[in-house]
mmCIF file with all atom_site columns, C-alpha atoms in Angstrom:
data_model
loop_
_atom_site.group_PDB
_atom_site.id
_atom_site.type_symbol
_atom_site.label_atom_id
_atom_site.label_alt_id
_atom_site.label_comp_id
_atom_site.label_asym_id
_atom_site.label_entity_id
_atom_site.label_seq_id
_atom_site.pdbx_PDB_ins_code
_atom_site.Cartn_x
_atom_site.Cartn_y
_atom_site.Cartn_z
_atom_site.occupancy
_atom_site.B_iso_or_equiv
_atom_site.pdbx_formal_charge
_atom_site.auth_seq_id
_atom_site.auth_comp_id
_atom_site.auth_asym_id
_atom_site.auth_atom_id
_atom_site.pdbx_PDB_model_num
ATOM 1   C CA . UNK A 1 1   ? 102.560 108.813 99.695  1.00 64.00 ? 1   UNK A CA 1
ATOM 2   C CA . UNK A 1 2   ? 101.006 108.937 103.113 1.00 73.00 ? 2   UNK A CA 1
ATOM 3   C CA . UNK A 1 3   ? 102.406 106.876 105.963 1.00 87.00 ? 3   UNK A CA 1
ATOM 4   C CA . UNK A 1 4   ? 100.437 104.308 107.916 1.00 92.00 ? 4   UNK A CA 1
ATOM 5   C CA . UNK A 1 5   ? 102.070 102.465 110.772 1.00 95.00 ? 5   UNK A CA 1
ATOM 6   C CA . UNK A 1 6   ? 101.102 99.321  112.631 1.00 96.00 ? 6   UNK A CA 1
ATOM 7   C CA . UNK A 1 7   ? 102.163 98.118  116.022 1.00 96.00 ? 7   UNK A CA 1
ATOM 8   C CA . UNK A 1 8   ? 103.332 95.577  116.859 1.00 96.00 ? 8   UNK A CA 1
ATOM 9   C CA . UNK A 1 9   ? 104.911 94.263  113.671 1.00 95.00 ? 9   UNK A CA 1
ATOM 10  C CA . UNK A 1 10  ? 104.768 90.744  115.045 1.00 95.00 ? 10  UNK A CA 1
ATOM 11  C CA . UNK A 1 11  ? 103.336 89.102  118.136 1.00 96.00 ? 11  UNK A CA 1
ATOM 12  C CA . UNK A 1 12  ? 103.294 85.624  119.588 1.00 96.00 ? 12  UNK A CA 1
ATOM 13  C CA . UNK A 1 13  ? 100.693 84.790  122.195 1.00 95.00 ? 13  UNK A CA 1
ATOM 14  C CA . UNK A 1 14  ? 99.213  81.836  123.998 1.00 96.00 ? 14  UNK A CA 1
ATOM 15  C CA . UNK A 1 15  ? 95.858  80.404  123.040 1.00 96.00 ? 15  UNK A CA 1
ATOM 16  C CA . UNK A 1 16  ? 93.030  82.074  124.934 1.00 96.00 ? 16  UNK A CA 1
ATOM 17  C CA . UNK A 1 17  ? 94.704  85.447  125.357 1.00 96.00 ? 17  UNK A CA 1
ATOM 18  C CA . UNK A 1 18  ? 93.725  88.706  123.668 1.00 97.00 ? 18  UNK A CA 1
ATOM 19  C CA . UNK A 1 19  ? 95.935  90.723  121.364 1.00 97.00 ? 19  UNK A CA 1
ATOM 20  C CA . UNK A 1 20  ? 95.559  94.373  120.376 1.00 97.00 ? 20  UNK A CA 1
ATOM 21  C CA . UNK A 1 21  ? 96.942  95.711  117.087 1.00 97.00 ? 21  UNK A CA 1
ATOM 22  C CA . UNK A 1 22  ? 97.210  99.440  116.460 1.00 97.00 ? 22  UNK A CA 1
ATOM 23  C CA . UNK A 1 23  ? 96.966  101.182 113.122 1.00 96.00 ? 23  UNK A CA 1
ATOM 24  C CA . UNK A 1 24  ? 97.973  104.823 112.872 1.00 95.00 ? 24  UNK A CA 1
ATOM 25  C CA . UNK A 1 25  ? 97.854  107.298 110.008 1.00 91.00 ? 25  UNK A CA 1
ATOM 26  C CA . UNK A 1 26  ? 100.853 109.501 110.634 1.00 90.00 ? 26  UNK A CA 1
ATOM 27  C CA . UNK A 1 27  ? 100.382 112.403 108.277 1.00 85.00 ? 27  UNK A CA 1
ATOM 28  C CA . UNK A 1 28  ? 96.716  112.615 107.362 1.00 83.00 ? 28  UNK A CA 1
ATOM 29  C CA . UNK A 1 29  ? 93.331  112.252 108.961 1.00 87.00 ? 29  UNK A CA 1
ATOM 30  C CA . UNK A 1 30  ? 91.853  108.860 108.222 1.00 86.00 ? 30  UNK A CA 1
ATOM 31  C CA . UNK A 1 31  ? 88.086  109.014 108.264 1.00 87.00 ? 31  UNK A CA 1
ATOM 32  C CA . UNK A 1 32  ? 87.936  105.386 107.187 1.00 90.00 ? 32  UNK A CA 1
ATOM 33  C CA . UNK A 1 33  ? 90.186  102.484 108.096 1.00 93.00 ? 33  UNK A CA 1
ATOM 34  C CA . UNK A 1 34  ? 90.020  98.976  106.760 1.00 94.00 ? 34  UNK A CA 1
ATOM 35  C CA . UNK A 1 35  ? 91.271  95.777  108.377 1.00 96.00 ? 35  UNK A CA 1
ATOM 36  C CA . UNK A 1 36  ? 92.410  92.852  106.275 1.00 95.00 ? 36  UNK A CA 1
ATOM 37  C CA . UNK A 1 37  ? 93.653  89.363  106.992 1.00 95.00 ? 37  UNK A CA 1
ATOM 38  C CA . UNK A 1 38  ? 96.070  87.557  104.726 1.00 92.00 ? 38  UNK A CA 1
ATOM 39  C CA . UNK A 1 39  ? 96.970  83.886  104.922 1.00 89.00 ? 39  UNK A CA 1
ATOM 40  C CA . UNK A 1 40  ? 100.204 82.607  103.338 1.00 85.00 ? 40  UNK A CA 1
ATOM 41  C CA . UNK A 1 41  ? 100.250 82.845  99.558  1.00 81.00 ? 41  UNK A CA 1
ATOM 42  C CA . UNK A 1 42  ? 96.739  84.226  99.510  1.00 85.00 ? 42  UNK A CA 1
ATOM 43  C CA . UNK A 1 43  ? 95.316  87.638  98.779  1.00 86.00 ? 43  UNK A CA 1
ATOM 44  C CA . UNK A 1 44  ? 94.015  90.154  101.267 1.00 90.00 ? 44  UNK A CA 1
ATOM 45  C CA . UNK A 1 45  ? 90.578  89.428  102.690 1.00 91.00 ? 45  UNK A CA 1
ATOM 46  C CA . UNK A 1 46  ? 88.654  92.390  104.039 1.00 92.00 ? 46  UNK A CA 1
ATOM 47  C CA . UNK A 1 47  ? 87.505  91.828  107.600 1.00 95.00 ? 47  UNK A CA 1
ATOM 48  C CA . UNK A 1 48  ? 85.851  95.102  108.471 1.00 94.00 ? 48  UNK A CA 1
ATOM 49  C CA . UNK A 1 49  ? 85.497  98.764  107.637 1.00 92.00 ? 49  UNK A CA 1
ATOM 50  C CA . UNK A 1 50  ? 85.544  101.375 110.360 1.00 91.00 ? 50  UNK A CA 1
ATOM 51  C CA . UNK A 1 51  ? 84.599  105.021 110.159 1.00 88.00 ? 51  UNK A CA 1
ATOM 52  C CA . UNK A 1 52  ? 85.841  107.385 112.816 1.00 85.00 ? 52  UNK A CA 1
ATOM 53  C CA . UNK A 1 53  ? 83.375  107.601 115.666 1.00 83.00 ? 53  UNK A CA 1
ATOM 54  C CA . UNK A 1 54  ? 81.110  104.853 114.339 1.00 84.00 ? 54  UNK A CA 1
ATOM 55  C CA . UNK A 1 55  ? 80.761  101.139 114.848 1.00 88.00 ? 55  UNK A CA 1
ATOM 56  C CA . UNK A 1 56  ? 82.694  98.996  112.420 1.00 91.00 ? 56  UNK A CA 1
ATOM 57  C CA . UNK A 1 57  ? 80.989  97.191  109.560 1.00 92.00 ? 57  UNK A CA 1
ATOM 58  C CA . UNK A 1 58  ? 82.060  93.562  109.422 1.00 95.00 ? 58  UNK A CA 1
ATOM 59  C CA . UNK A 1 59  ? 82.234  91.376  106.350 1.00 93.00 ? 59  UNK A CA 1
ATOM 60  C CA . UNK A 1 60  ? 80.179  88.230  106.206 1.00 93.00 ? 60  UNK A CA 1
ATOM 61  C CA . UNK A 1 61  ? 81.724  85.433  108.205 1.00 93.00 ? 61  UNK A CA 1
ATOM 62  C CA . UNK A 1 62  ? 83.818  87.688  110.440 1.00 94.00 ? 62  UNK A CA 1
ATOM 63  C CA . UNK A 1 63  ? 82.844  87.454  114.119 1.00 93.00 ? 63  UNK A CA 1
ATOM 64  C CA . UNK A 1 64  ? 82.458  90.947  115.495 1.00 92.00 ? 64  UNK A CA 1
ATOM 65  C CA . UNK A 1 65  ? 82.676  89.724  119.089 1.00 94.00 ? 65  UNK A CA 1
ATOM 66  C CA . UNK A 1 66  ? 85.991  88.075  118.362 1.00 95.00 ? 66  UNK A CA 1
ATOM 67  C CA . UNK A 1 67  ? 87.572  90.838  116.323 1.00 96.00 ? 67  UNK A CA 1
ATOM 68  C CA . UNK A 1 68  ? 86.863  94.064  118.159 1.00 95.00 ? 68  UNK A CA 1
ATOM 69  C CA . UNK A 1 69  ? 87.549  97.213  116.185 1.00 94.00 ? 69  UNK A CA 1
ATOM 70  C CA . UNK A 1 70  ? 87.735  100.694 117.637 1.00 91.00 ? 70  UNK A CA 1
ATOM 71  C CA . UNK A 1 71  ? 88.262  103.840 115.558 1.00 89.00 ? 71  UNK A CA 1
ATOM 72  C CA . UNK A 1 72  ? 88.107  106.510 118.219 1.00 81.00 ? 72  UNK A CA 1
ATOM 73  C CA . UNK A 1 73  ? 90.193  109.156 116.475 1.00 89.00 ? 73  UNK A CA 1
ATOM 74  C CA . UNK A 1 74  ? 91.082  110.268 112.970 1.00 88.00 ? 74  UNK A CA 1
ATOM 75  C CA . UNK A 1 75  ? 94.568  108.837 113.303 1.00 91.00 ? 75  UNK A CA 1
ATOM 76  C CA . UNK A 1 76  ? 94.109  105.614 115.253 1.00 93.00 ? 76  UNK A CA 1
ATOM 77  C CA . UNK A 1 77  ? 92.181  102.389 114.840 1.00 94.00 ? 77  UNK A CA 1
ATOM 78  C CA . UNK A 1 78  ? 92.695  99.250  116.883 1.00 95.00 ? 78  UNK A CA 1
ATOM 79  C CA . UNK A 1 79  ? 91.887  95.618  116.227 1.00 97.00 ? 79  UNK A CA 1
ATOM 80  C CA . UNK A 1 80  ? 91.648  93.346  119.251 1.00 97.00 ? 80  UNK A CA 1
ATOM 81  C CA . UNK A 1 81  ? 91.653  89.613  118.675 1.00 97.00 ? 81  UNK A CA 1
ATOM 82  C CA . UNK A 1 82  ? 89.882  88.219  121.712 1.00 96.00 ? 82  UNK A CA 1
ATOM 83  C CA . UNK A 1 83  ? 90.483  84.717  123.042 1.00 96.00 ? 83  UNK A CA 1
ATOM 84  C CA . UNK A 1 84  ? 92.883  84.016  120.222 1.00 96.00 ? 84  UNK A CA 1
ATOM 85  C CA . UNK A 1 85  ? 93.282  80.487  118.906 1.00 96.00 ? 85  UNK A CA 1
ATOM 86  C CA . UNK A 1 86  ? 95.878  78.974  116.569 1.00 96.00 ? 86  UNK A CA 1
ATOM 87  C CA . UNK A 1 87  ? 93.535  79.327  113.599 1.00 95.00 ? 87  UNK A CA 1
ATOM 88  C CA . UNK A 1 88  ? 93.641  83.108  114.140 1.00 96.00 ? 88  UNK A CA 1
ATOM 89  C CA . UNK A 1 89  ? 97.334  83.077  113.275 1.00 96.00 ? 89  UNK A CA 1
ATOM 90  C CA . UNK A 1 90  ? 97.665  85.258  110.204 1.00 95.00 ? 90  UNK A CA 1
ATOM 91  C CA . UNK A 1 91  ? 99.037  88.491  108.777 1.00 95.00 ? 91  UNK A CA 1
ATOM 92  C CA . UNK A 1 92  ? 96.770  91.408  109.701 1.00 97.00 ? 92  UNK A CA 1
ATOM 93  C CA . UNK A 1 93  ? 96.987  94.551  107.595 1.00 96.00 ? 93  UNK A CA 1
ATOM 94  C CA . UNK A 1 94  ? 95.205  97.863  107.960 1.00 96.00 ? 94  UNK A CA 1
ATOM 95  C CA . UNK A 1 95  ? 94.674  100.582 105.404 1.00 93.00 ? 95  UNK A CA 1
ATOM 96  C CA . UNK A 1 96  ? 93.567  104.161 105.812 1.00 91.00 ? 96  UNK A CA 1
ATOM 97  C CA . UNK A 1 97  ? 91.641  106.604 103.683 1.00 87.00 ? 97  UNK A CA 1
ATOM 98  C CA . UNK A 1 98  ? 90.727  110.222 104.192 1.00 81.00 ? 98  UNK A CA 1
ATOM 99  C CA . UNK A 1 99  ? 89.537  113.171 102.118 1.00 76.00 ? 99  UNK A CA 1
ATOM 100 C CA . UNK A 1 100 ? 93.093  114.466 101.903 1.00 73.00 ? 100 UNK A CA 1
ATOM 101 C CA . UNK A 1 101 ? 94.603  111.153 100.796 1.00 69.00 ? 101 UNK A CA 1
ATOM 102 C CA . UNK A 1 102 ? 93.667  111.928 97.213  1.00 66.00 ? 102 UNK A CA 1
ATOM 103 C CA . UNK A 1 103 ? 91.307  108.995 96.751  1.00 67.00 ? 103 UNK A CA 1
ATOM 104 C CA . UNK A 1 104 ? 93.999  106.488 97.662  1.00 77.00 ? 104 UNK A CA 1
ATOM 105 C CA . UNK A 1 105 ? 94.063  103.896 100.414 1.00 84.00 ? 105 UNK A CA 1
ATOM 106 C CA . UNK A 1 106 ? 97.405  103.608 102.149 1.00 89.00 ? 106 UNK A CA 1
ATOM 107 C CA . UNK A 1 107 ? 98.400  100.346 103.738 1.00 92.00 ? 107 UNK A CA 1
ATOM 108 C CA . UNK A 1 108 ? 100.264 99.661  106.916 1.00 94.00 ? 108 UNK A CA 1
ATOM 109 C CA . UNK A 1 109 ? 103.218 97.252  107.012 1.00 94.00 ? 109 UNK A CA 1
ATOM 110 C CA . UNK A 1 110 ? 101.160 94.490  108.587 1.00 95.00 ? 110 UNK A CA 1
ATOM 111 C CA . UNK A 1 111 ? 101.228 92.585  111.880 1.00 97.00 ? 111 UNK A CA 1
ATOM 112 C CA . UNK A 1 112 ? 102.091 88.920  111.988 1.00 96.00 ? 112 UNK A CA 1
ATOM 113 C CA . UNK A 1 113 ? 100.148 87.130  114.717 1.00 97.00 ? 113 UNK A CA 1
ATOM 114 C CA . UNK A 1 114 ? 101.141 83.660  115.846 1.00 96.00 ? 114 UNK A CA 1
ATOM 115 C CA . UNK A 1 115 ? 98.940  81.949  118.403 1.00 96.00 ? 115 UNK A CA 1
ATOM 116 C CA . UNK A 1 116 ? 100.520 78.989  120.136 1.00 95.00 ? 116 UNK A CA 1
ATOM 117 C CA . UNK B 2 1   ? 83.261  83.013  89.878  1.00 67.00 ? 1   UNK B CA 1
ATOM 118 C CA . UNK B 2 2   ? 85.378  85.520  91.756  1.00 75.00 ? 2   UNK B CA 1
ATOM 119 C CA . UNK B 2 3   ? 84.672  89.184  91.260  1.00 89.00 ? 3   UNK B CA 1
ATOM 120 C CA . UNK B 2 4   ? 88.296  89.825  90.267  1.00 93.00 ? 4   UNK B CA 1
ATOM 121 C CA . UNK B 2 5   ? 90.399  87.161  88.590  1.00 93.00 ? 5   UNK B CA 1
ATOM 122 C CA . UNK B 2 6   ? 94.169  87.214  88.505  1.00 93.00 ? 6   UNK B CA 1
ATOM 123 C CA . UNK B 2 7   ? 96.586  84.508  87.414  1.00 89.00 ? 7   UNK B CA 1
ATOM 124 C CA . UNK B 2 8   ? 98.522  83.459  90.536  1.00 86.00 ? 8   UNK B CA 1
ATOM 125 C CA . UNK B 2 9   ? 101.703 82.588  88.657  1.00 86.00 ? 9   UNK B CA 1
ATOM 126 C CA . UNK B 2 10  ? 104.472 82.274  89.543  1.00 91.00 ? 10  UNK B CA 1
ATOM 127 C CA . UNK B 2 11  ? 105.750 84.215  86.567  1.00 95.00 ? 11  UNK B CA 1
ATOM 128 C CA . UNK B 2 12  ? 109.478 83.860  86.031  1.00 96.00 ? 12  UNK B CA 1
ATOM 129 C CA . UNK B 2 13  ? 111.294 86.196  83.629  1.00 97.00 ? 13  UNK B CA 1
ATOM 130 C CA . UNK B 2 14  ? 114.919 87.118  82.948  1.00 97.00 ? 14  UNK B CA 1
ATOM 131 C CA . UNK B 2 15  ? 116.229 90.498  83.997  1.00 97.00 ? 15  UNK B CA 1
ATOM 132 C CA . UNK B 2 16  ? 115.437 93.173  81.430  1.00 97.00 ? 16  UNK B CA 1
ATOM 133 C CA . UNK B 2 17  ? 112.283 91.494  80.133  1.00 97.00 ? 17  UNK B CA 1
ATOM 134 C CA . UNK B 2 18  ? 108.961 93.251  79.708  1.00 97.00 ? 18  UNK B CA 1
ATOM 135 C CA . UNK B 2 19  ? 106.418 91.878  82.146  1.00 97.00 ? 19  UNK B CA 1
ATOM 136 C CA . UNK B 2 20  ? 102.684 91.897  81.566  1.00 97.00 ? 20  UNK B CA 1
ATOM 137 C CA . UNK B 2 21  ? 100.330 91.345  84.503  1.00 97.00 ? 21  UNK B CA 1
ATOM 138 C CA . UNK B 2 22  ? 96.585  91.212  84.046  1.00 97.00 ? 22  UNK B CA 1
ATOM 139 C CA . UNK B 2 23  ? 93.275  91.113  85.863  1.00 97.00 ? 23  UNK B CA 1
ATOM 140 C CA . UNK B 2 24  ? 89.725  90.639  84.683  1.00 97.00 ? 24  UNK B CA 1
ATOM 141 C CA . UNK B 2 25  ? 86.665  91.646  86.615  1.00 96.00 ? 25  UNK B CA 1
ATOM 142 C CA . UNK B 2 26  ? 82.926  91.263  86.431  1.00 95.00 ? 26  UNK B CA 1
ATOM 143 C CA . UNK B 2 27  ? 81.528  94.290  88.281  1.00 93.00 ? 27  UNK B CA 1
ATOM 144 C CA . UNK B 2 28  ? 80.893  97.089  85.792  1.00 93.00 ? 28  UNK B CA 1
ATOM 145 C CA . UNK B 2 29  ? 80.530  99.567  88.674  1.00 91.00 ? 29  UNK B CA 1
ATOM 146 C CA . UNK B 2 30  ? 84.273  99.533  89.338  1.00 93.00 ? 30  UNK B CA 1
ATOM 147 C CA . UNK B 2 31  ? 85.816  102.861 88.408  1.00 91.00 ? 31  UNK B CA 1
ATOM 148 C CA . UNK B 2 32  ? 89.032  103.024 90.415  1.00 91.00 ? 32  UNK B CA 1
ATOM 149 C CA . UNK B 2 33  ? 91.794  100.596 89.556  1.00 94.00 ? 33  UNK B CA 1
ATOM 150 C CA . UNK B 2 34  ? 95.002  100.049 91.441  1.00 93.00 ? 34  UNK B CA 1
ATOM 151 C CA . UNK B 2 35  ? 98.096  97.931  91.318  1.00 96.00 ? 35  UNK B CA 1
ATOM 152 C CA . UNK B 2 36  ? 99.930  97.104  94.524  1.00 94.00 ? 36  UNK B CA 1
ATOM 153 C CA . UNK B 2 37  ? 103.300 95.466  95.006  1.00 96.00 ? 37  UNK B CA 1
ATOM 154 C CA . UNK B 2 38  ? 103.770 93.310  98.074  1.00 94.00 ? 38  UNK B CA 1
ATOM 155 C CA . UNK B 2 39  ? 107.083 91.939  99.208  1.00 93.00 ? 39  UNK B CA 1
ATOM 156 C CA . UNK B 2 40  ? 107.079 88.879  101.429 1.00 88.00 ? 40  UNK B CA 1
ATOM 157 C CA . UNK B 2 41  ? 105.829 89.632  104.954 1.00 85.00 ? 41  UNK B CA 1
ATOM 158 C CA . UNK B 2 42  ? 105.245 93.303  104.148 1.00 89.00 ? 42  UNK B CA 1
ATOM 159 C CA . UNK B 2 43  ? 102.174 95.425  103.582 1.00 91.00 ? 43  UNK B CA 1
ATOM 160 C CA . UNK B 2 44  ? 101.066 96.264  100.017 1.00 92.00 ? 44  UNK B CA 1
ATOM 161 C CA . UNK B 2 45  ? 102.640 99.307  98.398  1.00 91.00 ? 45  UNK B CA 1
ATOM 162 C CA . UNK B 2 46  ? 100.607 101.319 95.893  1.00 89.00 ? 46  UNK B CA 1
ATOM 163 C CA . UNK B 2 47  ? 102.263 101.354 92.472  1.00 92.00 ? 47  UNK B CA 1
ATOM 164 C CA . UNK B 2 48  ? 99.667  102.726 90.113  1.00 91.00 ? 48  UNK B CA 1
ATOM 165 C CA . UNK B 2 49  ? 96.256  104.311 90.493  1.00 89.00 ? 49  UNK B CA 1
ATOM 166 C CA . UNK B 2 50  ? 93.899  104.838 87.559  1.00 89.00 ? 50  UNK B CA 1
ATOM 167 C CA . UNK B 2 51  ? 90.441  106.268 87.354  1.00 86.00 ? 51  UNK B CA 1
ATOM 168 C CA . UNK B 2 52  ? 88.180  104.913 84.602  1.00 85.00 ? 52  UNK B CA 1
ATOM 169 C CA . UNK B 2 53  ? 89.634  103.796 81.270  1.00 85.00 ? 53  UNK B CA 1
ATOM 170 C CA . UNK B 2 54  ? 92.936  104.722 79.739  1.00 87.00 ? 54  UNK B CA 1
ATOM 171 C CA . UNK B 2 55  ? 96.672  104.448 80.221  1.00 91.00 ? 55  UNK B CA 1
ATOM 172 C CA . UNK B 2 56  ? 98.954  105.799 82.892  1.00 93.00 ? 56  UNK B CA 1
ATOM 173 C CA . UNK B 2 57  ? 102.720 105.701 82.877  1.00 95.00 ? 57  UNK B CA 1
ATOM 174 C CA . UNK B 2 58  ? 105.147 106.128 85.751  1.00 94.00 ? 58  UNK B CA 1
ATOM 175 C CA . UNK B 2 59  ? 108.765 105.346 85.053  1.00 96.00 ? 59  UNK B CA 1
ATOM 176 C CA . UNK B 2 60  ? 109.072 101.696 84.082  1.00 97.00 ? 60  UNK B CA 1
ATOM 177 C CA . UNK B 2 61  ? 105.441 100.990 84.938  1.00 97.00 ? 61  UNK B CA 1
ATOM 178 C CA . UNK B 2 62  ? 102.407 101.418 82.682  1.00 97.00 ? 62  UNK B CA 1
ATOM 179 C CA . UNK B 2 63  ? 98.854  100.696 83.756  1.00 96.00 ? 63  UNK B CA 1
ATOM 180 C CA . UNK B 2 64  ? 96.072  100.152 81.251  1.00 96.00 ? 64  UNK B CA 1
ATOM 181 C CA . UNK B 2 65  ? 92.364  99.943  81.897  1.00 96.00 ? 65  UNK B CA 1
ATOM 182 C CA . UNK B 2 66  ? 89.841  98.735  79.345  1.00 94.00 ? 66  UNK B CA 1
ATOM 183 C CA . UNK B 2 67  ? 86.438  99.052  80.957  1.00 93.00 ? 67  UNK B CA 1
ATOM 184 C CA . UNK B 2 68  ? 84.619  97.786  77.862  1.00 93.00 ? 68  UNK B CA 1
ATOM 185 C CA . UNK B 2 69  ? 86.450  94.472  78.204  1.00 94.00 ? 69  UNK B CA 1
ATOM 186 C CA . UNK B 2 70  ? 86.641  94.614  82.022  1.00 95.00 ? 70  UNK B CA 1
ATOM 187 C CA . UNK B 2 71  ? 90.367  94.052  81.751  1.00 95.00 ? 71  UNK B CA 1
ATOM 188 C CA . UNK B 2 72  ? 93.296  95.826  83.353  1.00 97.00 ? 72  UNK B CA 1
ATOM 189 C CA . UNK B 2 73  ? 97.021  95.399  82.831  1.00 97.00 ? 73  UNK B CA 1
ATOM 190 C CA . UNK B 2 74  ? 100.290 96.411  84.390  1.00 97.00 ? 74  UNK B CA 1
ATOM 191 C CA . UNK B 2 75  ? 103.412 96.465  82.247  1.00 97.00 ? 75  UNK B CA 1
ATOM 192 C CA . UNK B 2 76  ? 106.890 96.556  83.725  1.00 97.00 ? 76  UNK B CA 1
ATOM 193 C CA . UNK B 2 77  ? 109.696 97.508  81.355  1.00 97.00 ? 77  UNK B CA 1
ATOM 194 C CA . UNK B 2 78  ? 113.339 96.580  81.888  1.00 97.00 ? 78  UNK B CA 1
ATOM 195 C CA . UNK B 2 79  ? 112.405 94.337  84.801  1.00 97.00 ? 79  UNK B CA 1
ATOM 196 C CA . UNK B 2 80  ? 114.864 94.107  87.671  1.00 97.00 ? 80  UNK B CA 1
ATOM 197 C CA . UNK B 2 81  ? 115.450 91.435  90.323  1.00 97.00 ? 81  UNK B CA 1
ATOM 198 C CA . UNK B 2 82  ? 114.151 93.977  92.842  1.00 96.00 ? 82  UNK B CA 1
ATOM 199 C CA . UNK B 2 83  ? 110.780 93.801  91.053  1.00 97.00 ? 83  UNK B CA 1
ATOM 200 C CA . UNK B 2 84  ? 110.387 90.235  92.336  1.00 97.00 ? 84  UNK B CA 1
ATOM 201 C CA . UNK B 2 85  ? 107.274 90.391  94.498  1.00 96.00 ? 85  UNK B CA 1
ATOM 202 C CA . UNK B 2 86  ? 103.576 89.636  94.456  1.00 95.00 ? 86  UNK B CA 1
ATOM 203 C CA . UNK B 2 87  ? 101.512 92.073  92.433  1.00 97.00 ? 87  UNK B CA 1
ATOM 204 C CA . UNK B 2 88  ? 97.920  92.622  93.463  1.00 95.00 ? 88  UNK B CA 1
ATOM 205 C CA . UNK B 2 89  ? 95.300  94.349  91.380  1.00 96.00 ? 89  UNK B CA 1
ATOM 206 C CA . UNK B 2 90  ? 92.503  96.056  93.280  1.00 94.00 ? 90  UNK B CA 1
ATOM 207 C CA . UNK B 2 91  ? 89.448  97.998  92.304  1.00 92.00 ? 91  UNK B CA 1
ATOM 208 C CA . UNK B 2 92  ? 86.634  99.992  93.813  1.00 90.00 ? 92  UNK B CA 1
ATOM 209 C CA . UNK B 2 93  ? 83.375  101.559 92.746  1.00 88.00 ? 93  UNK B CA 1
ATOM 210 C CA . UNK B 2 94  ? 84.036  104.744 94.701  1.00 79.00 ? 94  UNK B CA 1
ATOM 211 C CA . UNK B 2 95  ? 86.986  106.528 96.219  1.00 68.00 ? 95  UNK B CA 1
ATOM 212 C CA . UNK B 2 96  ? 87.352  105.541 99.840  1.00 65.00 ? 96  UNK B CA 1
ATOM 213 C CA . UNK B 2 97  ? 85.182  102.486 99.473  1.00 72.00 ? 97  UNK B CA 1
ATOM 214 C CA . UNK B 2 98  ? 86.338  98.976  100.128 1.00 81.00 ? 98  UNK B CA 1
ATOM 215 C CA . UNK B 2 99  ? 88.756  97.517  97.645  1.00 88.00 ? 99  UNK B CA 1
ATOM 216 C CA . UNK B 2 100 ? 88.185  94.220  95.908  1.00 90.00 ? 100 UNK B CA 1
ATOM 217 C CA . UNK B 2 101 ? 91.497  92.472  95.363  1.00 92.00 ? 101 UNK B CA 1
ATOM 218 C CA . UNK B 2 102 ? 92.653  89.964  92.839  1.00 93.00 ? 102 UNK B CA 1
ATOM 219 C CA . UNK B 2 103 ? 94.444  86.924  94.180  1.00 91.00 ? 103 UNK B CA 1
ATOM 220 C CA . UNK B 2 104 ? 97.876  88.308  93.318  1.00 93.00 ? 104 UNK B CA 1
ATOM 221 C CA . UNK B 2 105 ? 100.527 87.238  90.818  1.00 95.00 ? 105 UNK B CA 1
ATOM 222 C CA . UNK B 2 106 ? 103.919 86.208  92.096  1.00 95.00 ? 106 UNK B CA 1
ATOM 223 C CA . UNK B 2 107 ? 106.682 87.567  89.875  1.00 96.00 ? 107 UNK B CA 1
ATOM 224 C CA . UNK B 2 108 ? 110.274 86.392  89.897  1.00 97.00 ? 108 UNK B CA 1
ATOM 225 C CA . UNK B 2 109 ? 112.886 88.303  87.909  1.00 97.00 ? 109 UNK B CA 1
ATOM 226 C CA . UNK B 2 110 ? 116.075 86.296  87.553  1.00 96.00 ? 110 UNK B CA 1
ATOM 227 C CA . UNK B 2 111 ? 119.433 88.059  87.140  1.00 94.00 ? 111 UNK B CA 1
#
């Protein structure tokens, strides 16, 4: 299957700082990338959908000014958690889809964010 | 009622057992059905992908979709301790569209 990477794999930051998470599709062009959040022992919750070159579409209840998503190229999307607080601590996972990914979404390995 | 229901488990079985994991859903527009395996602190890994109704087999894994009953299953034969993980069903109404996930079933295979 296709490879999607995320960086960093884990990050610890102080409350009030901003954190950027990168999601890259390494071997196919991802026209659409999805960002999920997963709390311990819970399922994935979709935060937003981003199409290359367009503004992201956020799910209800997700603050777009807090979770900034940029999908500037067909291989890279970024999620920036602005003014992070302890309640933002979670596992953030991206997935990527493109016409050549044979109708499948491929997931990254996730980024664990801990806000102190 | 959630759009996709999945028993959270945990499901504990002895090594070698046949495991049956299931999801029910309410949205009749779903056409693409997937099973993901997720190890602790890792991203989900696609196991099986099925379009519409029917069966699909891949090694020890068999996926079944019954759209008339809005019910999907994943069977694992000859289960191994390495199969211990959380299994997530997911579905979509169109390729490339957002996935709707079940809550996940935690499986433990004991040697």
